mmCIF file of C-alpha atoms in Angstrom:
data_model
loop_
_atom_site.group_PDB
_atom_site.id
_atom_site.type_symbol
_atom_site.label_atom_id
_atom_site.label_comp_id
_atom_site.label_asym_id
_atom_site.label_seq_id
_atom_site.Cartn_x
_atom_site.Cartn_y
_atom_site.Cartn_z
ATOM 1 C CA MET A 134 34.789 -1.201 42.235
ATOM 2 C CA ILE A 135 36.215 1.795 40.682
ATOM 3 C CA ASP A 136 39.918 1.688 39.913
ATOM 4 C CA HIS A 137 41.889 4.755 41.002
ATOM 5 C CA GLU A 138 44.577 5.852 38.638
ATOM 6 C CA THR A 139 47.830 7.198 40.101
ATOM 7 C CA ILE A 140 48.731 10.646 38.766
ATOM 8 C CA PRO A 141 52.366 11.888 38.990
ATOM 9 C CA VAL A 142 53.012 14.990 41.124
ATOM 10 C CA GLU A 143 54.548 16.787 38.185
ATOM 11 C CA ALA A 144 51.346 16.324 36.300
ATOM 12 C CA ALA A 145 49.086 17.361 39.197
ATOM 13 C CA VAL A 146 51.043 20.504 40.151
ATOM 14 C CA PRO A 147 51.285 23.242 37.608
ATOM 15 C CA ALA A 148 54.767 23.868 36.285
ATOM 16 C CA ALA A 149 54.822 27.482 37.493
ATOM 17 C CA ILE A 150 54.125 26.510 41.111
ATOM 18 C CA LEU A 151 56.699 23.755 41.017
ATOM 19 C CA SER A 152 59.423 26.026 39.714
ATOM 20 C CA THR A 153 58.596 28.547 42.449
ATOM 21 C CA ALA A 154 58.932 25.924 45.174
ATOM 22 C CA GLN A 155 62.270 24.835 43.786
ATOM 23 C CA ALA A 156 63.434 28.433 43.733
ATOM 24 C CA ILE A 157 62.452 28.804 47.380
ATOM 25 C CA ARG A 158 64.319 25.655 48.445
ATOM 26 C CA LEU A 159 67.614 26.696 46.888
ATOM 27 C CA PRO A 160 68.192 29.878 48.988
ATOM 28 C CA LEU A 161 67.179 28.032 52.120
ATOM 29 C CA GLY A 162 69.850 25.487 51.483
ATOM 30 C CA SER A 163 72.377 28.172 50.730
ATOM 31 C CA ALA A 164 71.507 30.015 53.960
ATOM 32 C CA ARG A 165 72.093 26.866 55.964
ATOM 33 C CA PHE A 166 75.441 26.497 54.285
ATOM 34 C CA ARG A 167 76.445 30.089 55.121
ATOM 35 C CA CYS A 168 75.480 29.717 58.753
ATOM 36 C CA ILE A 169 77.970 26.980 59.314
ATOM 37 C CA SER A 170 80.803 28.824 57.553
ATOM 38 C CA GLY A 171 83.257 31.292 59.436
ATOM 39 C CA PHE A 172 86.534 33.261 59.301
ATOM 40 C CA THR A 173 89.799 31.422 59.236
ATOM 41 C CA LEU A 174 92.523 32.090 61.830
ATOM 42 C CA ALA A 175 94.647 33.864 59.220
ATOM 43 C CA GLU A 176 91.786 36.229 58.399
ATOM 44 C CA LEU A 177 91.276 37.054 62.082
ATOM 45 C CA LEU A 178 94.987 37.763 62.582
ATOM 46 C CA VAL A 179 95.076 40.102 59.576
ATOM 47 C CA THR A 180 91.967 41.953 60.806
ATOM 48 C CA VAL A 181 93.338 42.403 64.324
ATOM 49 C CA GLY A 182 96.669 43.597 62.929
ATOM 50 C CA VAL A 183 94.998 46.210 60.745
ATOM 51 C CA LEU A 184 92.856 47.350 63.689
ATOM 52 C CA VAL A 185 95.948 47.751 65.899
ATOM 53 C CA LEU A 186 97.699 49.800 63.215
ATOM 54 C CA LEU A 187 94.671 52.089 62.877
ATOM 55 C CA VAL A 188 94.503 52.598 66.657
ATOM 56 C CA LEU A 189 98.224 53.425 66.847
ATOM 57 C CA LEU A 190 97.905 55.849 63.940
ATOM 58 C CA CYS A 191 94.960 57.634 65.567
ATOM 59 C CA ALA A 192 96.799 57.828 68.904
ATOM 60 C CA GLN A 193 99.864 59.324 67.198
ATOM 61 C CA LEU A 194 97.729 61.894 65.430
ATOM 62 C CA LEU A 195 96.015 62.862 68.690
ATOM 63 C CA ASN A 196 99.353 63.181 70.509
ATOM 64 C CA SER A 197 100.760 65.369 67.733
ATOM 65 C CA ALA A 198 97.674 67.573 67.776
ATOM 66 C CA ALA A 199 97.871 67.928 71.577
ATOM 67 C CA THR A 200 101.564 68.836 71.408
ATOM 68 C CA ILE A 201 101.012 71.457 68.716
ATOM 69 C CA THR A 202 98.072 72.918 70.633
ATOM 70 C CA THR A 203 100.086 73.103 73.875
ATOM 71 C CA LEU A 204 103.017 74.818 72.156
ATOM 72 C CA GLY A 205 100.632 77.243 70.503
ATOM 73 C CA HIS A 206 99.044 78.133 73.828
ATOM 74 C CA LYS A 207 102.476 78.627 75.411
ATOM 75 C CA GLN A 208 103.543 80.993 72.639
ATOM 76 C CA MET A 209 100.295 82.949 72.832
ATOM 77 C CA ASP A 210 100.722 83.233 76.608
ATOM 78 C CA ALA A 211 104.262 84.606 76.236
ATOM 79 C CA ASP A 212 103.226 86.923 73.386
ATOM 80 C CA SER A 213 100.389 88.338 75.477
ATOM 81 C CA GLN A 214 102.694 88.926 78.437
ATOM 82 C CA ALA A 215 105.357 90.613 76.329
ATOM 83 C CA ARG A 216 102.851 92.780 74.466
ATOM 84 C CA GLN A 217 101.320 94.138 77.675
ATOM 85 C CA LEU A 218 104.719 94.913 79.178
ATOM 86 C CA LEU A 219 106.172 96.551 76.069
ATOM 87 C CA ASP A 220 103.038 98.619 75.522
ATOM 88 C CA ARG A 221 103.228 99.868 79.111
ATOM 89 C CA ILE A 222 106.893 100.807 78.667
ATOM 90 C CA ALA A 223 106.022 102.638 75.449
ATOM 91 C CA ILE A 224 103.441 104.765 77.259
ATOM 92 C CA ASP A 225 105.893 105.655 80.044
ATOM 93 C CA PHE A 226 108.721 106.513 77.637
ATOM 94 C CA ALA A 227 106.400 108.630 75.497
ATOM 95 C CA GLN A 228 105.627 110.789 78.549
ATOM 96 C CA MET A 229 109.218 110.954 79.818
ATOM 97 C CA VAL A 230 110.366 114.382 80.985
ATOM 98 C CA LYS A 231 113.351 114.957 78.707
ATOM 99 C CA ARG A 232 115.214 118.007 80.033
ATOM 100 C CA SER A 233 118.871 118.570 80.746
ATOM 101 C CA ASP A 234 118.065 119.853 84.244
ATOM 102 C CA VAL A 235 116.020 116.772 85.160
ATOM 103 C CA ASP A 236 117.655 113.645 86.524
ATOM 104 C CA PHE A 237 117.638 110.385 84.576
ATOM 105 C CA PHE A 238 118.888 107.063 85.937
ATOM 106 C CA GLY A 239 119.938 104.495 83.380
ATOM 107 C CA LYS A 240 122.737 102.334 82.113
ATOM 108 C CA GLY A 241 125.961 104.324 81.815
ATOM 109 C CA THR A 242 124.662 107.519 83.427
ATOM 110 C CA LEU A 243 127.279 109.538 85.325
ATOM 111 C CA ALA A 244 127.459 112.256 87.965
ATOM 112 C CA PRO A 245 126.133 114.835 88.605
ATOM 113 C CA ASN A 246 123.104 112.762 87.605
ATOM 114 C CA SER A 247 122.327 109.419 89.193
ATOM 115 C CA VAL A 248 125.177 106.986 88.592
ATOM 116 C CA GLY A 249 123.965 103.939 86.696
ATOM 117 C CA GLY A 250 127.256 102.300 85.771
ATOM 118 C CA THR A 251 127.597 99.285 83.474
ATOM 119 C CA MET A 252 124.773 97.196 85.020
ATOM 120 C CA PRO A 253 125.896 93.615 84.344
ATOM 121 C CA GLY A 254 122.977 91.240 84.100
ATOM 122 C CA ASN A 255 119.457 92.605 84.319
ATOM 123 C CA ASP A 256 119.242 96.338 83.712
ATOM 124 C CA ARG A 257 117.340 98.968 85.681
ATOM 125 C CA ILE A 258 115.968 102.319 84.595
ATOM 126 C CA ALA A 259 114.206 105.172 86.409
ATOM 127 C CA PHE A 260 112.983 108.543 85.143
ATOM 128 C CA TYR A 261 110.358 111.233 85.605
ATOM 129 C CA SER A 262 107.263 110.847 83.475
ATOM 130 C CA ALA A 263 103.960 112.696 83.059
ATOM 131 C CA VAL A 264 101.882 109.581 83.747
ATOM 132 C CA PRO A 265 99.592 108.935 86.730
ATOM 133 C CA GLY A 266 101.266 107.443 89.792
ATOM 134 C CA TYR A 267 100.274 106.175 93.234
ATOM 135 C CA TYR A 268 99.714 108.888 95.813
ATOM 136 C CA PRO A 269 99.479 108.341 99.596
ATOM 137 C CA THR A 270 97.255 111.422 99.879
ATOM 138 C CA ALA A 271 94.693 112.988 97.583
ATOM 139 C CA SER A 272 95.873 116.593 97.890
ATOM 140 C CA ASN A 273 98.784 118.554 96.376
ATOM 141 C CA GLN A 274 99.297 116.049 93.573
ATOM 142 C CA SER A 275 101.605 116.994 90.729
ATOM 143 C CA PRO A 276 101.311 115.795 87.100
ATOM 144 C CA VAL A 277 104.743 114.137 87.356
ATOM 145 C CA SER A 278 105.524 110.638 88.603
ATOM 146 C CA LEU A 279 108.667 108.651 89.193
ATOM 147 C CA VAL A 280 108.683 105.564 86.963
ATOM 148 C CA ALA A 281 111.137 102.681 87.330
ATOM 149 C CA TYR A 282 111.574 99.214 85.827
ATOM 150 C CA ARG A 283 113.578 96.274 87.139
ATOM 151 C CA VAL A 284 113.707 92.482 87.479
ATOM 152 C CA ASN A 285 113.562 91.759 91.191
ATOM 153 C CA SER A 286 116.732 90.014 92.396
ATOM 154 C CA SER A 287 115.753 89.476 96.040
ATOM 155 C CA SER A 288 115.494 85.737 96.718
ATOM 156 C CA THR A 289 113.268 86.437 99.743
ATOM 157 C CA SER A 290 110.710 88.374 97.715
ATOM 158 C CA SER A 291 107.603 86.891 96.115
ATOM 159 C CA SER A 292 108.567 88.911 93.014
ATOM 160 C CA TYR A 293 111.926 87.149 92.637
ATOM 161 C CA ASN A 294 112.935 86.875 88.954
ATOM 162 C CA LYS A 295 109.874 88.854 87.877
ATOM 163 C CA MET A 296 109.596 92.196 86.092
ATOM 164 C CA GLU A 297 108.384 95.059 88.283
ATOM 165 C CA ARG A 298 107.265 98.622 87.609
ATOM 166 C CA MET A 299 107.184 101.559 89.986
ATOM 167 C CA GLY A 300 104.763 104.424 89.432
ATOM 168 C CA LYS A 301 105.319 106.744 92.385
ATOM 169 C CA GLY A 302 103.163 109.872 92.351
ATOM 170 C CA LEU A 303 105.025 113.032 93.375
ATOM 171 C CA LEU A 304 103.759 116.120 95.211
ATOM 172 C CA TRP A 305 104.191 119.778 94.415
ATOM 173 C CA ASN A 306 107.069 121.576 96.088
ATOM 174 C CA GLY A 307 106.148 122.795 99.550
ATOM 175 C CA ALA A 308 103.685 119.945 100.197
ATOM 176 C CA THR A 309 104.130 117.433 102.964
ATOM 177 C CA PRO A 310 107.257 115.500 101.925
ATOM 178 C CA THR A 311 105.650 112.065 101.818
ATOM 179 C CA PRO A 312 106.785 111.145 99.241
ATOM 180 C CA ALA A 313 109.450 113.725 98.499
ATOM 181 C CA PRO A 314 108.062 116.720 96.581
ATOM 182 C CA VAL A 315 108.888 117.433 92.976
ATOM 183 C CA VAL A 316 110.363 120.802 92.056
ATOM 184 C CA PHE A 317 111.389 122.384 88.779
ATOM 185 C CA MET A 318 114.826 120.870 89.242
ATOM 186 C CA PRO A 319 113.846 117.469 90.698
ATOM 187 C CA LEU A 320 115.886 115.716 93.319
ATOM 188 C CA THR A 321 118.436 113.088 92.344
ATOM 189 C CA ILE A 322 116.715 109.746 91.838
ATOM 190 C CA GLY A 323 119.610 107.471 92.757
ATOM 191 C CA PRO A 324 123.203 107.623 94.000
ATOM 192 C CA SER A 325 125.226 110.673 93.036
ATOM 193 C CA THR A 326 128.139 112.698 94.369
ATOM 194 C CA ALA A 327 125.716 114.980 96.185
ATOM 195 C CA SER A 328 123.487 112.184 97.495
ATOM 196 C CA PRO A 329 125.193 108.778 98.010
ATOM 197 C CA LEU A 330 121.878 106.978 98.459
ATOM 198 C CA GLY A 331 119.667 109.164 96.315
ATOM 199 C CA THR A 332 116.161 110.268 97.113
ATOM 200 C CA TRP A 333 114.510 106.982 96.107
ATOM 201 C CA PRO A 334 117.030 104.128 96.616
ATOM 202 C CA ALA A 335 114.467 101.478 95.630
ATOM 203 C CA ALA A 336 114.066 103.077 92.205
ATOM 204 C CA THR A 337 117.681 102.302 91.343
ATOM 205 C CA SER A 338 118.056 98.998 93.205
ATOM 206 C CA SER A 339 117.156 95.532 91.986
ATOM 207 C CA SER A 340 116.279 94.218 95.438
ATOM 208 C CA THR A 341 115.224 97.078 97.746
ATOM 209 C CA SER A 342 111.504 96.860 98.456
ATOM 210 C CA ASP A 343 109.034 99.682 97.912
ATOM 211 C CA PRO A 344 105.231 99.574 98.234
ATOM 212 C CA ASP A 345 104.843 101.364 94.909
ATOM 213 C CA TYR A 346 106.440 98.506 92.970
ATOM 214 C CA GLU A 347 104.036 96.115 91.271
ATOM 215 C CA VAL A 348 104.668 92.968 89.233
ATOM 216 C CA ILE A 349 103.984 93.812 85.608
ATOM 217 C CA GLY A 350 105.766 90.895 83.933
ATOM 218 C CA PRO A 351 105.621 87.717 86.063
ATOM 219 C CA GLN A 352 107.060 85.674 83.183
ATOM 220 C CA VAL A 353 109.846 88.141 82.265
ATOM 221 C CA PHE A 354 113.186 87.116 83.793
ATOM 222 C CA ARG A 355 115.678 89.047 81.632
ATOM 223 C CA PHE A 356 115.664 92.766 80.800
ATOM 224 C CA GLU A 357 118.336 94.530 78.769
ATOM 225 C CA TYR A 358 118.452 97.821 76.867
ATOM 226 C CA CYS A 359 120.726 100.246 75.046
ATOM 227 C CA TYR A 360 120.451 103.682 73.427
ATOM 228 C CA LEU A 361 120.017 104.705 69.803
ATOM 229 C CA LEU A 362 121.910 107.993 69.497
ATOM 230 C CA LYS A 363 120.636 110.866 67.381
ATOM 231 C CA ALA A 364 124.127 112.118 66.565
ATOM 232 C CA THR A 365 125.512 108.908 65.059
ATOM 233 C CA GLY A 366 122.457 106.719 64.465
ATOM 234 C CA SER A 367 124.249 103.826 66.179
ATOM 235 C CA LEU A 368 123.548 101.768 69.283
ATOM 236 C CA SER A 369 125.412 102.689 72.452
ATOM 237 C CA ILE A 370 125.571 101.473 76.039
ATOM 238 C CA THR A 371 126.487 104.999 77.167
ATOM 239 C CA PRO A 372 123.872 107.754 76.909
ATOM 240 C CA PRO A 373 124.731 111.334 75.923
ATOM 241 C CA SER A 374 125.026 113.902 78.696
ATOM 242 C CA ASP A 375 121.691 115.371 77.583
ATOM 243 C CA VAL A 376 118.831 112.860 77.490
ATOM 244 C CA SER A 377 117.368 114.733 74.515
ATOM 245 C CA GLY A 378 120.236 113.270 72.453
ATOM 246 C CA ILE A 379 118.651 109.801 72.706
ATOM 247 C CA ALA A 380 116.604 108.972 69.611
ATOM 248 C CA ALA A 381 115.257 105.698 70.991
ATOM 249 C CA ILE A 382 115.740 103.138 73.730
ATOM 250 C CA VAL A 383 116.111 99.568 72.434
ATOM 251 C CA ALA A 384 114.811 97.000 74.918
ATOM 252 C CA ASP A 385 115.213 93.211 74.856
ATOM 253 C CA ILE A 386 113.320 90.863 77.148
ATOM 254 C CA ALA A 387 113.236 87.097 77.696
ATOM 255 C CA VAL A 388 109.875 85.565 78.639
ATOM 256 C CA ILE A 389 109.124 82.045 79.869
ATOM 257 C CA ASP A 390 105.526 80.825 80.096
ATOM 258 C CA ASP A 391 104.131 79.456 83.347
ATOM 259 C CA LYS A 392 104.031 75.800 82.242
ATOM 260 C CA SER A 393 107.690 75.873 81.236
ATOM 261 C CA LYS A 394 108.732 77.909 84.273
ATOM 262 C CA VAL A 395 107.620 75.217 86.734
ATOM 263 C CA LEU A 396 110.330 72.957 85.287
ATOM 264 C CA LEU A 397 113.032 75.328 86.568
ATOM 265 C CA SER A 398 113.951 76.492 90.050
ATOM 266 C CA ASN A 399 114.583 80.154 90.838
ATOM 267 C CA THR A 400 118.278 79.347 91.088
ATOM 268 C CA GLN A 401 118.275 77.889 87.585
ATOM 269 C CA ILE A 402 116.361 80.889 86.220
ATOM 270 C CA THR A 403 118.868 83.260 87.799
ATOM 271 C CA SER A 404 121.742 81.257 86.325
ATOM 272 C CA LEU A 405 120.102 81.209 82.894
ATOM 273 C CA ALA A 406 119.535 84.971 82.989
ATOM 274 C CA GLY A 407 123.232 85.416 83.748
ATOM 275 C CA GLN A 408 124.163 83.358 80.665
ATOM 276 C CA LEU A 409 122.255 85.744 78.376
ATOM 277 C CA SER A 410 124.847 88.361 77.437
ATOM 278 C CA ASP A 411 124.651 92.133 77.883
ATOM 279 C CA TYR A 412 124.677 94.743 75.174
ATOM 280 C CA ALA A 413 128.203 95.548 74.032
ATOM 281 C CA ALA A 414 129.738 98.348 72.011
ATOM 282 C CA ASN A 415 129.296 98.337 68.215
ATOM 283 C CA MET A 416 126.321 95.996 68.238
ATOM 284 C CA VAL A 417 123.646 96.242 65.542
ATOM 285 C CA PRO A 418 119.865 95.863 65.922
ATOM 286 C CA GLY A 419 118.821 92.250 66.429
ATOM 287 C CA GLN A 420 122.326 91.045 67.278
ATOM 288 C CA LEU A 421 121.715 90.681 71.013
ATOM 289 C CA ARG A 422 118.489 88.784 70.429
ATOM 290 C CA ASN A 423 120.325 86.392 68.098
ATOM 291 C CA ASN A 424 123.052 85.908 70.706
ATOM 292 C CA TRP A 425 120.437 85.016 73.302
ATOM 293 C CA GLN A 426 118.776 82.522 70.968
ATOM 294 C CA ASN A 427 122.123 80.853 70.221
ATOM 295 C CA THR A 428 122.768 80.566 73.957
ATOM 296 C CA LEU A 429 119.426 78.852 74.478
ATOM 297 C CA ASN A 430 119.970 76.522 71.521
ATOM 298 C CA THR A 431 123.367 75.346 72.788
ATOM 299 C CA ASN A 432 122.352 74.940 76.445
ATOM 300 C CA THR A 433 122.653 71.295 77.519
ATOM 301 C CA THR A 434 122.270 71.614 81.299
ATOM 302 C CA LEU A 435 118.608 72.654 81.544
ATOM 303 C CA PRO A 436 115.525 70.692 80.421
ATOM 304 C CA ARG A 437 114.862 71.192 76.722
ATOM 305 C CA PRO A 438 111.058 71.521 77.223
ATOM 306 C CA ALA A 439 111.708 74.496 79.520
ATOM 307 C CA LEU A 440 114.158 76.139 77.123
ATOM 308 C CA SER A 441 111.766 75.685 74.206
ATOM 309 C CA GLY A 442 109.180 77.669 76.159
ATOM 310 C CA ILE A 443 111.358 80.811 76.264
ATOM 311 C CA ARG A 444 110.479 83.625 73.852
ATOM 312 C CA LEU A 445 112.716 86.584 73.042
ATOM 313 C CA TYR A 446 111.512 90.051 72.048
ATOM 314 C CA GLU A 447 113.147 93.292 70.964
ATOM 315 C CA ARG A 448 111.469 96.667 70.464
ATOM 316 C CA PHE A 449 112.556 100.204 69.640
ATOM 317 C CA PHE A 450 110.956 102.910 71.793
ATOM 318 C CA TYR A 451 111.395 106.181 69.953
ATOM 319 C CA LEU A 452 111.343 109.174 72.259
ATOM 320 C CA SER A 453 109.250 112.205 71.481
ATOM 321 C CA PRO A 454 110.872 115.656 71.222
ATOM 322 C CA PRO A 455 112.234 117.077 74.487
ATOM 323 C CA THR A 456 109.749 118.444 76.985
ATOM 324 C CA LEU A 457 110.186 122.191 77.405
#
């Protein structure tokens, strides 16, 4: 019989292969050890806490961004409304017929012209202007229109607390008097000693309806103006006897955007408009606007989000030389 000699494994297997097998076994053991390991309760609590803080921070950032965006849109909405209105007024004033023999209805005007008086609260103004107007017929049209601005004060009107403009086309003298014809010495616009009601009562009233009125500033609820006099260079609430003595008309308006306006009732808007003061004697440019802003800042009876949506504007409308 042949005796078999036992050979050790280390001797039968080359050293390189053995070291490789040992290297393979070590990671496998380590992997099994990692699979059975996990996070501790303290680690989980810290992770959840950090996650909650990150979520709250992101939510706060999103809320701040939404608030800033909303306020920006509100301001742009009010700016757009005010710009359109003030540009329209500038066009009408630039074409105003400025003659001593032509009637002009405004704050402080006296007989024999239309009597405007002091006009507490929202102001009204009406004048003849060489701008296109609305005509009921297509014939015998004149190049002169009757233009008027007001904030409607009729609580039964859909235009309540909104800025309106009238552009009434006039006919040549001798034409069918619908509307009343215009002559070289036009008829009195509003109340006067010769005509208690005036030719166009709606042009000087804040509530009388007229089909030629249109809403031009649905967000404008306060309208105030005064005169810059050529003679003294100062602001005045009384115009000179000759309209050509007015260097400029200074207008102030208060605008509230639609989103802020829904927070207030018409009664509250009317009350708020009454709290915004009128022009007074010896005022300087910008003073009335500052007074209005102070009134809004100190108001504690109305919702602050609504008050913060109100924008105030002031513009000088310089009148061109008198029309001959």
